[in-house]
PDB file of C-alpha atoms in Angstrom:
ATOM      1  CA  GLU A 256      18.710  -2.298  23.246  1.00 53.00           C
ATOM      2  CA  THR A 257      16.919  -4.320  25.531  1.00 68.00           C
ATOM      3  CA  GLY A 258      15.864  -7.552  24.970  1.00 89.00           C
ATOM      4  CA  VAL A 259      12.585 -10.107  26.176  1.00 94.00           C
ATOM      5  CA  THR A 260      12.280 -10.493  29.889  1.00 95.00           C
ATOM      6  CA  GLN A 261      10.223 -12.309  31.268  1.00 97.00           C
ATOM      7  CA  SER A 262       9.527 -12.505  35.955  1.00 96.00           C
ATOM      8  CA  PRO A 263       8.533 -14.283  37.817  1.00 97.00           C
ATOM      9  CA  THR A 264      12.043 -16.684  36.225  1.00 96.00           C
ATOM     10  CA  HIS A 265       9.824 -19.987  38.591  1.00 96.00           C
ATOM     11  CA  LEU A 266       6.376 -20.210  40.039  1.00 96.00           C
ATOM     12  CA  ILE A 267       5.058 -23.102  42.415  1.00 98.00           C
ATOM     13  CA  LYS A 268       0.929 -22.441  42.721  1.00 97.00           C
ATOM     14  CA  THR A 269      -1.743 -25.568  44.298  1.00 98.00           C
ATOM     15  CA  ARG A 270      -4.521 -26.434  41.942  1.00 97.00           C
ATOM     16  CA  GLY A 271      -7.613 -23.678  41.590  1.00 98.00           C
ATOM     17  CA  GLN A 272      -5.140 -20.576  42.384  1.00 98.00           C
ATOM     18  CA  GLN A 273      -4.768 -18.200  39.681  1.00 98.00           C
ATOM     19  CA  VAL A 274      -0.954 -17.062  38.664  1.00 98.00           C
ATOM     20  CA  THR A 275       0.078 -13.949  36.597  1.00 98.00           C
ATOM     21  CA  LEU A 276       2.505 -13.949  34.761  1.00 98.00           C
ATOM     22  CA  ARG A 277       4.206 -10.760  33.432  1.00 97.00           C
ATOM     23  CA  CYS A 278       6.126  -9.960  30.557  1.00 97.00           C
ATOM     24  CA  SER A 279       8.755  -6.817  28.940  1.00 95.00           C
ATOM     25  CA  SER A 280       9.227  -6.489  25.429  1.00 91.00           C
ATOM     26  CA  GLN A 281      12.252  -6.095  23.267  1.00 89.00           C
ATOM     27  CA  SER A 282      11.917  -2.031  22.823  1.00 85.00           C
ATOM     28  CA  GLY A 283      10.960  -1.030  19.389  1.00 84.00           C
ATOM     29  CA  HIS A 284       8.668  -4.335  19.557  1.00 88.00           C
ATOM     30  CA  ASN A 285       4.531  -4.055  19.240  1.00 89.00           C
ATOM     31  CA  THR A 286       3.333  -7.378  18.942  1.00 90.00           C
ATOM     32  CA  VAL A 287       3.663  -9.918  21.536  1.00 93.00           C
ATOM     33  CA  SER A 288       2.561 -13.120  21.430  1.00 93.00           C
ATOM     34  CA  TRP A 289       2.593 -16.029  24.502  1.00 96.00           C
ATOM     35  CA  TYR A 290       3.272 -19.604  24.203  1.00 96.00           C
ATOM     36  CA  GLN A 291       2.785 -22.332  26.679  1.00 97.00           C
ATOM     37  CA  GLN A 292       5.541 -25.526  26.499  1.00 96.00           C
ATOM     38  CA  ALA A 293       5.503 -29.123  27.911  1.00 94.00           C
ATOM     39  CA  LEU A 294       8.520 -30.727  28.278  1.00 89.00           C
ATOM     40  CA  GLY A 295       9.717 -32.639  25.202  1.00 87.00           C
ATOM     41  CA  GLN A 296       6.843 -30.492  22.785  1.00 90.00           C
ATOM     42  CA  GLY A 297       6.597 -27.455  20.904  1.00 92.00           C
ATOM     43  CA  PRO A 298       5.742 -23.742  22.394  1.00 93.00           C
ATOM     44  CA  GLN A 299       2.466 -23.814  21.793  1.00 94.00           C
ATOM     45  CA  PHE A 300       0.533 -20.905  21.124  1.00 93.00           C
ATOM     46  CA  ILE A 301      -1.888 -19.226  23.909  1.00 96.00           C
ATOM     47  CA  PHE A 302      -2.865 -16.018  22.613  1.00 94.00           C
ATOM     48  CA  GLN A 303      -0.555 -12.540  20.591  1.00 92.00           C
ATOM     49  CA  TYR A 304      -1.557  -9.187  20.535  1.00 93.00           C
ATOM     50  CA  TYR A 305      -1.241  -6.382  18.510  1.00 90.00           C
ATOM     51  CA  ARG A 306      -0.305  -2.425  19.579  1.00 89.00           C
ATOM     52  CA  GLU A 307      -2.957  -3.461  23.026  1.00 91.00           C
ATOM     53  CA  GLU A 308      -5.681  -6.182  20.980  1.00 92.00           C
ATOM     54  CA  GLU A 309      -5.759  -9.281  20.931  1.00 92.00           C
ATOM     55  CA  ASN A 310      -5.344 -10.367  17.252  1.00 87.00           C
ATOM     56  CA  GLY A 311      -4.813 -14.068  17.262  1.00 88.00           C
ATOM     57  CA  ARG A 312      -5.910 -17.285  19.193  1.00 91.00           C
ATOM     58  CA  GLY A 313      -4.549 -21.001  20.324  1.00 90.00           C
ATOM     59  CA  ASN A 314      -6.720 -23.489  21.202  1.00 91.00           C
ATOM     60  CA  PHE A 315      -7.408 -21.959  24.809  1.00 96.00           C
ATOM     61  CA  PRO A 316      -9.286 -21.981  27.081  1.00 97.00           C
ATOM     62  CA  PRO A 317     -10.975 -18.885  28.377  1.00 97.00           C
ATOM     63  CA  ARG A 318      -9.553 -19.104  31.852  1.00 98.00           C
ATOM     64  CA  PHE A 319      -5.870 -18.459  29.729  1.00 98.00           C
ATOM     65  CA  SER A 320      -6.134 -14.293  29.278  1.00 97.00           C
ATOM     66  CA  GLY A 321      -4.420 -12.035  28.282  1.00 96.00           C
ATOM     67  CA  LEU A 322      -3.473  -7.981  28.525  1.00 95.00           C
ATOM     68  CA  GLN A 323      -0.978  -5.302  26.386  1.00 95.00           C
ATOM     69  CA  PHE A 324      -0.865  -2.249  27.986  1.00 94.00           C
ATOM     70  CA  PRO A 325       0.788   1.152  26.293  1.00 93.00           C
ATOM     71  CA  ASN A 326       4.576   0.328  26.654  1.00 90.00           C
ATOM     72  CA  TYR A 327       3.909  -3.082  24.861  1.00 91.00           C
ATOM     73  CA  SER A 328       4.566  -4.942  27.831  1.00 93.00           C
ATOM     74  CA  SER A 329       2.235  -7.822  28.326  1.00 96.00           C
ATOM     75  CA  GLU A 330       0.663  -9.905  31.107  1.00 97.00           C
ATOM     76  CA  LEU A 331      -0.926 -13.830  31.292  1.00 98.00           C
ATOM     77  CA  ASN A 332      -3.421 -14.870  33.371  1.00 98.00           C
ATOM     78  CA  VAL A 333      -4.541 -18.069  34.531  1.00 98.00           C
ATOM     79  CA  ASN A 334      -7.343 -19.455  36.337  1.00 97.00           C
ATOM     80  CA  ALA A 335      -8.418 -22.212  38.057  1.00 98.00           C
ATOM     81  CA  LEU A 336      -5.139 -23.273  37.462  1.00 98.00           C
ATOM     82  CA  GLU A 337      -4.879 -27.963  37.184  1.00 98.00           C
ATOM     83  CA  LEU A 338      -2.266 -29.705  36.935  1.00 97.00           C
ATOM     84  CA  ASP A 339      -1.821 -29.824  33.241  1.00 96.00           C
ATOM     85  CA  ASP A 340      -1.342 -25.997  33.586  1.00 97.00           C
ATOM     86  CA  SER A 341       2.902 -27.039  34.192  1.00 97.00           C
ATOM     87  CA  ALA A 342       4.897 -26.244  32.060  1.00 97.00           C
ATOM     88  CA  LEU A 343       7.119 -23.512  30.443  1.00 96.00           C
ATOM     89  CA  TYR A 344       5.517 -20.002  29.831  1.00 98.00           C
ATOM     90  CA  LEU A 345       7.511 -18.442  27.449  1.00 96.00           C
ATOM     91  CA  CYS A 346       7.020 -14.254  25.292  1.00 96.00           C
ATOM     92  CA  ALA A 347       7.787 -13.793  22.503  1.00 93.00           C
ATOM     93  CA  SER A 348       7.884 -10.104  20.921  1.00 92.00           C
ATOM     94  CA  SER A 349       8.312  -9.166  17.394  1.00 87.00           C
ATOM     95  CA  GLY A 350       8.399  -5.359  15.473  1.00 80.00           C
ATOM     96  CA  GLY A 351       7.605  -6.506  12.243  1.00 67.00           C
ATOM     97  CA  THR A 352       4.901  -8.643  10.492  1.00 58.00           C
ATOM     98  CA  ALA A 353       7.437 -10.998   8.996  1.00 62.00           C
ATOM     99  CA  ASP A 354      10.363 -11.168  11.540  1.00 69.00           C
ATOM    100  CA  GLY A 355      11.139 -13.213  13.568  1.00 79.00           C
ATOM    101  CA  TYR A 356      10.567 -12.777  17.244  1.00 86.00           C
ATOM    102  CA  THR A 357      13.345 -12.552  20.134  1.00 90.00           C
ATOM    103  CA  PHE A 358      11.790 -14.365  23.147  1.00 93.00           C
ATOM    104  CA  GLY A 359      12.182 -14.356  26.299  1.00 94.00           C
ATOM    105  CA  SER A 360      14.285 -17.078  28.515  1.00 94.00           C
ATOM    106  CA  GLY A 361      10.039 -18.201  30.112  1.00 96.00           C
ATOM    107  CA  THR A 362       8.698 -18.609  33.298  1.00 97.00           C
ATOM    108  CA  ARG A 363       8.951 -21.727  34.901  1.00 96.00           C
ATOM    109  CA  LEU A 364       5.426 -22.687  36.699  1.00 97.00           C
ATOM    110  CA  THR A 365       4.768 -25.731  38.345  1.00 97.00           C
ATOM    111  CA  VAL A 366       0.985 -26.399  39.211  1.00 97.00           C
ATOM    112  CA  VAL A 367       0.384 -28.869  43.040  1.00 97.00           C
TER     113      VAL A 367
ATOM    114  CA  ARG B  12      -2.728 -33.576  10.128  1.00 67.00           C
ATOM    115  CA  LYS B  13      -0.222 -31.472  12.388  1.00 76.00           C
ATOM    116  CA  GLU B  14      -0.313 -28.032  11.287  1.00 87.00           C
ATOM    117  CA  VAL B  15       3.643 -27.640  11.555  1.00 93.00           C
ATOM    118  CA  GLU B  16       5.721 -31.285  11.785  1.00 94.00           C
ATOM    119  CA  GLN B  17       9.187 -33.044  12.391  1.00 95.00           C
ATOM    120  CA  ASP B  18      10.768 -35.569  13.493  1.00 92.00           C
ATOM    121  CA  PRO B  19      11.306 -35.810  17.426  1.00 92.00           C
ATOM    122  CA  GLY B  20      14.727 -37.431  16.478  1.00 92.00           C
ATOM    123  CA  PRO B  21      17.114 -37.468  17.973  1.00 95.00           C
ATOM    124  CA  PHE B  22      19.943 -37.469  15.681  1.00 96.00           C
ATOM    125  CA  ASN B  23      23.027 -39.255  16.341  1.00 97.00           C
ATOM    126  CA  VAL B  24      25.798 -37.724  14.330  1.00 97.00           C
ATOM    127  CA  PRO B  25      29.823 -37.441  14.975  1.00 97.00           C
ATOM    128  CA  GLU B  26      31.208 -34.556  15.031  1.00 98.00           C
ATOM    129  CA  GLY B  27      32.543 -33.126  11.128  1.00 98.00           C
ATOM    130  CA  ALA B  28      29.453 -35.011   9.719  1.00 97.00           C
ATOM    131  CA  THR B  29      27.091 -33.243   7.952  1.00 98.00           C
ATOM    132  CA  VAL B  30      23.074 -33.265   8.571  1.00 97.00           C
ATOM    133  CA  ALA B  31      19.561 -32.094   7.250  1.00 96.00           C
ATOM    134  CA  PHE B  32      15.420 -31.617   8.994  1.00 94.00           C
ATOM    135  CA  ASN B  33      12.879 -32.213   7.261  1.00 95.00           C
ATOM    136  CA  CYS B  34       9.440 -29.669   8.482  1.00 96.00           C
ATOM    137  CA  THR B  35       6.258 -30.497   6.172  1.00 96.00           C
ATOM    138  CA  TYR B  36       3.409 -28.056   7.324  1.00 94.00           C
ATOM    139  CA  SER B  37      -0.230 -28.134   5.847  1.00 91.00           C
ATOM    140  CA  ASN B  38      -1.098 -24.045   4.975  1.00 87.00           C
ATOM    141  CA  SER B  39      -0.471 -23.806   1.247  1.00 86.00           C
ATOM    142  CA  ALA B  40      -0.891 -19.561   2.667  1.00 84.00           C
ATOM    143  CA  SER B  41       1.538 -19.885   4.306  1.00 86.00           C
ATOM    144  CA  GLN B  42       4.184 -16.949   4.294  1.00 82.00           C
ATOM    145  CA  SER B  43       7.348 -16.928   6.288  1.00 87.00           C
ATOM    146  CA  PHE B  44       8.854 -19.432   7.569  1.00 92.00           C
ATOM    147  CA  PHE B  45      12.083 -19.642  10.698  1.00 93.00           C
ATOM    148  CA  TRP B  46      14.176 -22.168  11.880  1.00 96.00           C
ATOM    149  CA  TYR B  47      15.052 -21.529  15.661  1.00 95.00           C
ATOM    150  CA  ARG B  48      16.996 -23.489  18.358  1.00 97.00           C
ATOM    151  CA  GLN B  49      17.144 -24.366  22.134  1.00 96.00           C
ATOM    152  CA  ASP B  50      19.136 -25.182  23.964  1.00 95.00           C
ATOM    153  CA  CYS B  51      17.697 -27.503  27.094  1.00 91.00           C
ATOM    154  CA  ARG B  52      16.199 -26.071  29.852  1.00 86.00           C
ATOM    155  CA  LYS B  53      16.080 -22.352  27.230  1.00 91.00           C
ATOM    156  CA  GLU B  54      13.864 -19.771  25.439  1.00 93.00           C
ATOM    157  CA  PRO B  55      14.138 -20.761  21.256  1.00 93.00           C
ATOM    158  CA  LYS B  56      16.905 -17.790  19.698  1.00 93.00           C
ATOM    159  CA  LEU B  57      16.391 -17.086  16.242  1.00 91.00           C
ATOM    160  CA  LEU B  58      18.250 -19.278  13.811  1.00 95.00           C
ATOM    161  CA  MET B  59      18.084 -18.473  10.121  1.00 93.00           C
ATOM    162  CA  SER B  60      14.752 -17.257   8.004  1.00 90.00           C
ATOM    163  CA  VAL B  61      13.553 -19.416   5.799  1.00 92.00           C
ATOM    164  CA  TYR B  62      13.702 -17.942   2.341  1.00 85.00           C
ATOM    165  CA  SER B  63      12.139 -18.507  -0.935  1.00 86.00           C
ATOM    166  CA  SER B  64      15.765 -18.614  -3.675  1.00 87.00           C
ATOM    167  CA  GLY B  65      17.386 -21.187  -0.301  1.00 88.00           C
ATOM    168  CA  ASN B  66      19.713 -18.864   2.244  1.00 92.00           C
ATOM    169  CA  GLU B  67      22.112 -19.812   4.180  1.00 94.00           C
ATOM    170  CA  ASP B  68      23.800 -18.603   6.929  1.00 94.00           C
ATOM    171  CA  GLY B  69      27.963 -20.008   7.275  1.00 96.00           C
ATOM    172  CA  ARG B  70      27.729 -23.698   7.995  1.00 97.00           C
ATOM    173  CA  PHE B  71      24.060 -23.478   7.772  1.00 97.00           C
ATOM    174  CA  THR B  72      21.905 -23.758   4.612  1.00 97.00           C
ATOM    175  CA  ALA B  73      18.058 -23.427   4.967  1.00 96.00           C
ATOM    176  CA  GLN B  74      15.740 -24.160   1.814  1.00 96.00           C
ATOM    177  CA  LEU B  75      11.917 -24.602   1.416  1.00 95.00           C
ATOM    178  CA  ASN B  76      10.234 -25.963  -1.176  1.00 94.00           C
ATOM    179  CA  ARG B  77       6.488 -24.245  -1.855  1.00 93.00           C
ATOM    180  CA  ALA B  78       5.640 -27.030  -3.952  1.00 93.00           C
ATOM    181  CA  SER B  79       6.436 -30.006  -1.563  1.00 94.00           C
ATOM    182  CA  GLN B  80       5.049 -27.445   1.177  1.00 94.00           C
ATOM    183  CA  TYR B  81       8.436 -28.334   3.491  1.00 94.00           C
ATOM    184  CA  ILE B  82      11.139 -26.579   5.008  1.00 96.00           C
ATOM    185  CA  SER B  83      15.049 -28.313   5.671  1.00 97.00           C
ATOM    186  CA  LEU B  84      17.580 -27.501   7.372  1.00 97.00           C
ATOM    187  CA  LEU B  85      21.473 -28.513   6.632  1.00 97.00           C
ATOM    188  CA  ILE B  86      24.171 -28.301   8.600  1.00 98.00           C
ATOM    189  CA  ARG B  87      27.733 -29.164   7.638  1.00 98.00           C
ATOM    190  CA  ASP B  88      30.954 -29.827   9.980  1.00 98.00           C
ATOM    191  CA  SER B  89      28.822 -30.600  12.569  1.00 98.00           C
ATOM    192  CA  LYS B  90      30.349 -29.424  16.426  1.00 98.00           C
ATOM    193  CA  LEU B  91      30.155 -30.369  19.552  1.00 98.00           C
ATOM    194  CA  SER B  92      28.056 -27.050  20.371  1.00 97.00           C
ATOM    195  CA  ASP B  93      25.115 -27.930  17.814  1.00 98.00           C
ATOM    196  CA  SER B  94      23.631 -30.538  19.911  1.00 98.00           C
ATOM    197  CA  ALA B  95      20.332 -28.440  20.511  1.00 97.00           C
ATOM    198  CA  THR B  96      16.799 -28.911  19.914  1.00 97.00           C
ATOM    199  CA  TYR B  97      16.079 -26.925  15.958  1.00 97.00           C
ATOM    200  CA  LEU B  98      12.291 -26.307  16.044  1.00 96.00           C
ATOM    201  CA  CYS B  99      10.653 -25.303  12.761  1.00 95.00           C
ATOM    202  CA  VAL B 100       8.396 -22.406  12.395  1.00 92.00           C
ATOM    203  CA  VAL B 101       5.676 -21.507   9.856  1.00 91.00           C
ATOM    204  CA  ASN B 102       3.830 -18.394   9.837  1.00 84.00           C
ATOM    205  CA  SER B 103       0.454 -18.609   9.411  1.00 72.00           C
ATOM    206  CA  ALA B 104      -1.311 -16.249   6.188  1.00 59.00           C
ATOM    207  CA  GLY B 105      -3.872 -13.417   7.231  1.00 56.00           C
ATOM    208  CA  GLY B 106      -4.327 -10.558   8.779  1.00 54.00           C
ATOM    209  CA  SER B 107      -1.660 -11.372  11.465  1.00 61.00           C
ATOM    210  CA  TYR B 108       0.990 -13.473  11.655  1.00 68.00           C
ATOM    211  CA  ILE B 109       1.293 -16.255  14.319  1.00 77.00           C
ATOM    212  CA  PRO B 110       4.072 -17.994  14.554  1.00 83.00           C
ATOM    213  CA  THR B 111       3.202 -21.940  14.894  1.00 88.00           C
ATOM    214  CA  PHE B 112       5.380 -24.114  16.343  1.00 92.00           C
ATOM    215  CA  GLY B 113       6.533 -28.012  15.392  1.00 93.00           C
ATOM    216  CA  ARG B 114       8.027 -30.280  18.122  1.00 93.00           C
ATOM    217  CA  GLY B 115      11.096 -30.200  17.506  1.00 95.00           C
ATOM    218  CA  THR B 116      14.185 -32.587  16.207  1.00 96.00           C
ATOM    219  CA  SER B 117      16.800 -32.628  18.883  1.00 96.00           C
ATOM    220  CA  LEU B 118      20.330 -33.236  17.303  1.00 97.00           C
ATOM    221  CA  ILE B 119      23.751 -35.157  19.998  1.00 97.00           C
ATOM    222  CA  VAL B 120      27.008 -34.101  17.453  1.00 98.00           C
ATOM    223  CA  HIS B 121      29.346 -36.600  18.945  1.00 96.00           C
ATOM    224  CA  PRO B 122      33.104 -36.569  19.251  1.00 95.00           C
TER     225      PRO B 122
END
């Protein structure tokens, strides 16, 4: 059973650019959530996908968008990058409503 | 008031000590609760779910108090390897389960 994998592991972008982060969910998991974690803070919920539909969104602007594919892998897109977008971006997958989530090792994004 | 609140610590304890963390949540309709552990610059990993009746896993005990809207984690006989950040997670109620994280409590176990 493979876990959650994220790519790339590290990324440096310039303010104003766009970025796409990718996540492959754990086998058998149909729910994927994305989180932003700034240094010293807990993960902040961005949005969640269940069977290719967004079914929850946190307090993030529309320039944060996502997709889930038929194989339940997912993408997070961020447009018009700002310096404050620098953070660890975590993807987590779950197979059931009351299950805990399995996290990928994250993508560390630096915006300069 | 934040949805999920934790004392960030750090809690500095000697090996062998017993330490307890609390976490309060604001949504009385929350339905499931978890503790995660996060090592420095790593992803969070599920430590244990928290059940209404309380549950134990080795040196770790989790409790839920719905009336006062808090969950707790007790670690007995602390080991150096327990040093980490402990994140409280609450699943919101409603049609979709959205895990909300606290900011975490830092534990440092020293020799």
